[in-house]
PDB file of C-alpha atoms in Angstrom:
ATOM      1  CA  UNK A1123      -4.724   4.567 -23.333  1.00 67.00           C
ATOM      2  CA  UNK A1124      -3.713   1.676 -25.553  1.00 74.00           C
ATOM      3  CA  UNK A1125      -4.960  -1.734 -24.454  1.00 77.00           C
ATOM      4  CA  UNK A1126      -3.100  -4.984 -24.824  1.00 83.00           C
ATOM      5  CA  UNK A1127      -4.884  -7.642 -26.837  1.00 84.00           C
ATOM      6  CA  UNK A1128      -6.611 -10.133 -24.537  1.00 84.00           C
ATOM      7  CA  UNK A1129      -5.367 -13.693 -24.457  1.00 89.00           C
ATOM      8  CA  UNK A1130      -8.297 -15.886 -25.546  1.00 90.00           C
ATOM      9  CA  UNK A1131      -9.148 -19.023 -23.607  1.00 92.00           C
ATOM     10  CA  UNK A1132      -7.816 -21.212 -26.428  1.00 93.00           C
ATOM     11  CA  UNK A1133      -4.317 -19.687 -26.073  1.00 94.00           C
ATOM     12  CA  UNK A1134      -3.979 -20.061 -22.303  1.00 95.00           C
ATOM     13  CA  UNK A1135      -1.739 -22.801 -20.920  1.00 96.00           C
ATOM     14  CA  UNK A1136      -1.248 -24.279 -17.456  1.00 97.00           C
ATOM     15  CA  UNK A1137       1.808 -22.618 -15.899  1.00 97.00           C
ATOM     16  CA  UNK A1138       1.582 -19.447 -17.996  1.00 97.00           C
ATOM     17  CA  UNK A1139       2.181 -16.400 -15.802  1.00 97.00           C
ATOM     18  CA  UNK A1140       2.438 -12.626 -15.750  1.00 96.00           C
ATOM     19  CA  UNK A1141       3.798 -10.138 -13.227  1.00 97.00           C
ATOM     20  CA  UNK A1142       3.097  -6.497 -12.450  1.00 96.00           C
ATOM     21  CA  UNK A1143       5.451  -4.419 -10.274  1.00 97.00           C
ATOM     22  CA  UNK A1144       4.060  -1.575  -8.146  1.00 97.00           C
ATOM     23  CA  UNK A1145       5.745   0.738  -5.632  1.00 97.00           C
ATOM     24  CA  UNK A1146       3.838   1.646  -2.451  1.00 97.00           C
ATOM     25  CA  UNK A1147       4.271   5.227  -1.270  1.00 97.00           C
ATOM     26  CA  UNK A1148       2.276   7.788   0.693  1.00 96.00           C
ATOM     27  CA  UNK A1149       0.545   9.163  -2.410  1.00 97.00           C
ATOM     28  CA  UNK A1150      -0.643   5.639  -3.308  1.00 97.00           C
ATOM     29  CA  UNK A1151      -2.076   5.046   0.176  1.00 97.00           C
ATOM     30  CA  UNK A1152      -3.758   8.468   0.214  1.00 97.00           C
ATOM     31  CA  UNK A1153      -5.301   7.886  -3.225  1.00 97.00           C
ATOM     32  CA  UNK A1154      -6.522   4.405  -2.261  1.00 97.00           C
ATOM     33  CA  UNK A1155      -8.056   5.772   0.958  1.00 97.00           C
ATOM     34  CA  UNK A1156      -9.892   8.399  -1.077  1.00 97.00           C
ATOM     35  CA  UNK A1157     -11.208   5.894  -3.619  1.00 96.00           C
ATOM     36  CA  UNK A1158     -12.104   3.152  -1.121  1.00 96.00           C
ATOM     37  CA  UNK A1159     -13.236   5.309   1.784  1.00 96.00           C
ATOM     38  CA  UNK A1160     -10.905   3.346   4.103  1.00 96.00           C
ATOM     39  CA  UNK A1161      -9.220   5.994   6.260  1.00 97.00           C
ATOM     40  CA  UNK A1162      -7.998   3.570   8.938  1.00 96.00           C
ATOM     41  CA  UNK A1163      -5.174   5.452  10.713  1.00 96.00           C
ATOM     42  CA  UNK A1164      -3.078   2.265  10.585  1.00 96.00           C
ATOM     43  CA  UNK A1165      -2.579   3.125   6.913  1.00 96.00           C
ATOM     44  CA  UNK A1166      -2.426   6.918   7.082  1.00 97.00           C
ATOM     45  CA  UNK A1167      -1.175   8.125  10.483  1.00 96.00           C
ATOM     46  CA  UNK A1168       2.400   7.235  11.446  1.00 95.00           C
ATOM     47  CA  UNK A1169       1.980   8.258  15.111  1.00 96.00           C
ATOM     48  CA  UNK A1170      -1.076   6.048  15.466  1.00 97.00           C
ATOM     49  CA  UNK A1171       0.466   3.142  13.539  1.00 96.00           C
ATOM     50  CA  UNK A1172       3.665   3.195  15.645  1.00 96.00           C
ATOM     51  CA  UNK A1173       1.547   2.280  18.690  1.00 96.00           C
ATOM     52  CA  UNK A1174       0.195  -0.875  17.003  1.00 95.00           C
ATOM     53  CA  UNK A1175       1.825  -4.309  16.761  1.00 95.00           C
ATOM     54  CA  UNK A1176       2.949  -3.300  13.232  1.00 95.00           C
ATOM     55  CA  UNK A1177       5.125  -0.457  14.645  1.00 95.00           C
ATOM     56  CA  UNK A1178       4.395   1.751  11.645  1.00 96.00           C
ATOM     57  CA  UNK A1179       2.079   2.368   8.727  1.00 97.00           C
ATOM     58  CA  UNK A1180       1.132  -0.507   6.475  1.00 97.00           C
ATOM     59  CA  UNK A1181      -0.659  -0.628   3.128  1.00 97.00           C
ATOM     60  CA  UNK A1182      -4.340  -1.488   2.862  1.00 97.00           C
ATOM     61  CA  UNK A1183      -4.769  -5.218   2.202  1.00 96.00           C
ATOM     62  CA  UNK A1184      -7.328  -4.428  -0.479  1.00 96.00           C
ATOM     63  CA  UNK A1185      -4.780  -2.208  -2.226  1.00 97.00           C
ATOM     64  CA  UNK A1186      -2.328  -5.098  -2.451  1.00 97.00           C
ATOM     65  CA  UNK A1187      -5.105  -7.390  -3.731  1.00 96.00           C
ATOM     66  CA  UNK A1188      -5.950  -4.768  -6.355  1.00 96.00           C
ATOM     67  CA  UNK A1189      -2.479  -5.180  -7.835  1.00 97.00           C
ATOM     68  CA  UNK A1190      -3.578  -8.690  -8.839  1.00 96.00           C
ATOM     69  CA  UNK A1191      -6.612  -7.158 -10.516  1.00 95.00           C
ATOM     70  CA  UNK A1192      -4.139  -5.167 -12.600  1.00 95.00           C
ATOM     71  CA  UNK A1193      -2.322  -8.329 -13.659  1.00 96.00           C
ATOM     72  CA  UNK A1194      -5.533 -10.178 -14.532  1.00 95.00           C
ATOM     73  CA  UNK A1195      -7.238  -7.277 -16.299  1.00 93.00           C
ATOM     74  CA  UNK A1196      -4.231  -5.975 -18.197  1.00 93.00           C
ATOM     75  CA  UNK A1197      -1.828  -8.861 -18.753  1.00 94.00           C
ATOM     76  CA  UNK A1198      -3.112 -12.391 -18.183  1.00 94.00           C
ATOM     77  CA  UNK A1199      -5.738 -13.138 -19.389  1.00 94.00           C
ATOM     78  CA  UNK A1200      -6.065  -9.398 -20.098  1.00 92.00           C
ATOM     79  CA  UNK A1201      -8.862  -7.076 -21.219  1.00 91.00           C
ATOM     80  CA  UNK A1202     -12.318  -8.617 -21.098  1.00 89.00           C
ATOM     81  CA  UNK A1203     -11.521 -11.084 -18.290  1.00 92.00           C
ATOM     82  CA  UNK A1204     -14.197 -11.034 -15.579  1.00 93.00           C
ATOM     83  CA  UNK A1205     -13.422 -11.616 -11.898  1.00 91.00           C
ATOM     84  CA  UNK A1206     -15.658 -14.340 -10.475  1.00 95.00           C
ATOM     85  CA  UNK A1207     -13.969 -14.995  -7.135  1.00 96.00           C
ATOM     86  CA  UNK A1208     -10.809 -14.345  -5.136  1.00 96.00           C
ATOM     87  CA  UNK A1209      -9.716 -16.090  -1.939  1.00 97.00           C
ATOM     88  CA  UNK A1210      -6.956 -14.161  -0.187  1.00 97.00           C
ATOM     89  CA  UNK A1211      -4.512 -14.857   2.639  1.00 97.00           C
ATOM     90  CA  UNK A1212      -2.053 -12.321   4.066  1.00 97.00           C
ATOM     91  CA  UNK A1213       1.324 -13.494   5.360  1.00 97.00           C
ATOM     92  CA  UNK A1214       3.081 -10.192   6.104  1.00 96.00           C
ATOM     93  CA  UNK A1215       2.345  -6.476   5.885  1.00 97.00           C
ATOM     94  CA  UNK A1216       3.404  -4.280   3.002  1.00 98.00           C
ATOM     95  CA  UNK A1217       4.992  -1.042   4.180  1.00 96.00           C
ATOM     96  CA  UNK A1218       5.608   2.386   2.707  1.00 94.00           C
ATOM     97  CA  UNK A1219       8.557   2.220   0.362  1.00 96.00           C
ATOM     98  CA  UNK A1220       8.029  -1.435  -0.514  1.00 98.00           C
ATOM     99  CA  UNK A1221       7.958  -2.587  -4.111  1.00 98.00           C
ATOM    100  CA  UNK A1222       5.384  -5.314  -4.688  1.00 98.00           C
ATOM    101  CA  UNK A1223       5.608  -7.966  -7.402  1.00 98.00           C
ATOM    102  CA  UNK A1224       2.113  -9.277  -8.141  1.00 98.00           C
ATOM    103  CA  UNK A1225       2.148 -12.533 -10.105  1.00 98.00           C
ATOM    104  CA  UNK A1226      -0.700 -14.639 -11.478  1.00 98.00           C
ATOM    105  CA  UNK A1227      -0.144 -18.144 -12.846  1.00 98.00           C
ATOM    106  CA  UNK A1228      -2.688 -20.272 -14.714  1.00 98.00           C
ATOM    107  CA  UNK A1229      -3.508 -23.311 -12.558  1.00 98.00           C
ATOM    108  CA  UNK A1230      -6.595 -24.749 -14.286  1.00 97.00           C
ATOM    109  CA  UNK A1231      -8.685 -24.128 -17.402  1.00 97.00           C
ATOM    110  CA  UNK A1232     -12.278 -25.266 -17.889  1.00 96.00           C
ATOM    111  CA  UNK A1233     -13.119 -24.819 -21.590  1.00 94.00           C
ATOM    112  CA  UNK A1234     -16.804 -25.612 -21.057  1.00 95.00           C
ATOM    113  CA  UNK A1235     -17.448 -22.816 -18.527  1.00 96.00           C
ATOM    114  CA  UNK A1236     -14.608 -20.541 -19.745  1.00 95.00           C
ATOM    115  CA  UNK A1237     -13.414 -20.395 -16.126  1.00 97.00           C
ATOM    116  CA  UNK A1238      -9.699 -20.120 -15.450  1.00 97.00           C
ATOM    117  CA  UNK A1239      -8.239 -20.602 -11.970  1.00 98.00           C
ATOM    118  CA  UNK A1240      -5.127 -18.570 -11.208  1.00 97.00           C
ATOM    119  CA  UNK A1241      -2.586 -19.021  -8.408  1.00 98.00           C
ATOM    120  CA  UNK A1242      -1.549 -15.550  -7.304  1.00 98.00           C
ATOM    121  CA  UNK A1243       1.100 -14.099  -5.038  1.00 98.00           C
ATOM    122  CA  UNK A1244       2.323 -10.671  -4.026  1.00 98.00           C
ATOM    123  CA  UNK A1245       5.914 -10.549  -2.842  1.00 98.00           C
ATOM    124  CA  UNK A1246       8.256  -7.917  -1.430  1.00 98.00           C
ATOM    125  CA  UNK A1247      11.974  -8.610  -1.830  1.00 97.00           C
ATOM    126  CA  UNK A1248      11.140 -12.249  -2.513  1.00 96.00           C
ATOM    127  CA  UNK A1249       9.079 -12.660   0.678  1.00 98.00           C
ATOM    128  CA  UNK A1250       5.414 -13.559   0.285  1.00 98.00           C
ATOM    129  CA  UNK A1251       3.099 -10.820   1.531  1.00 98.00           C
ATOM    130  CA  UNK A1252      -0.143 -12.252   0.163  1.00 98.00           C
ATOM    131  CA  UNK A1253      -1.352 -15.331  -1.683  1.00 98.00           C
ATOM    132  CA  UNK A1254      -4.635 -15.778  -3.480  1.00 97.00           C
ATOM    133  CA  UNK A1255      -6.592 -18.019  -5.756  1.00 98.00           C
ATOM    134  CA  UNK A1256      -8.468 -16.063  -8.384  1.00 97.00           C
ATOM    135  CA  UNK A1257     -11.210 -17.388 -10.606  1.00 97.00           C
ATOM    136  CA  UNK A1258     -11.835 -15.489 -13.841  1.00 97.00           C
ATOM    137  CA  UNK A1259     -14.118 -15.934 -16.820  1.00 96.00           C
ATOM    138  CA  UNK A1260     -12.201 -15.569 -20.067  1.00 94.00           C
ATOM    139  CA  UNK A1261     -13.314 -14.694 -23.558  1.00 89.00           C
ATOM    140  CA  UNK A1262     -12.889 -17.174 -26.360  1.00 88.00           C
ATOM    141  CA  UNK A1263     -11.343 -16.350 -29.710  1.00 83.00           C
ATOM    142  CA  UNK A1264     -13.794 -14.488 -31.875  1.00 70.00           C
ATOM    143  CA  UNK A1265     -14.898 -16.372 -34.927  1.00 64.00           C
ATOM    144  CA  UNK A1266     -14.853 -14.506 -38.204  1.00 58.00           C
ATOM    145  CA  UNK A1267     -18.273 -14.152 -39.699  1.00 55.00           C
ATOM    146  CA  UNK A1268     -18.962 -15.678 -43.095  1.00 55.00           C
ATOM    147  CA  UNK A1269     -19.725 -12.930 -45.482  1.00 53.00           C
TER     148      UNK A1269
END
């Protein structure tokens, strides 16, 4: 797999953003259940889920949050960025068949600590499903050695 070049701390700007689009289907929920060990029937069993207030299967919240990990680790700031913290709030469920747009926007940059605060949102058809504030540690530009 080819990796995108990371964006060094020095090249980040307030307001800079990136988006990743992911489709949620049964195979995705099954794979996430296998990896996470979360086999809650609300996510995997339509008969069970129909009897809940959601009236049908919904995606794992952690799966939707992981889409933001994809944005941060692959796009902005990109490879080498380290998750420090994420505060998440869910506004609506994501259902099978939904297409999620996960967006991260640079809110603050602390050059001394190399910490970048990102405003994040996951939307479906323009409606907010989840918001988050992510804190990541970002690499600085590598200096060329004298020699």
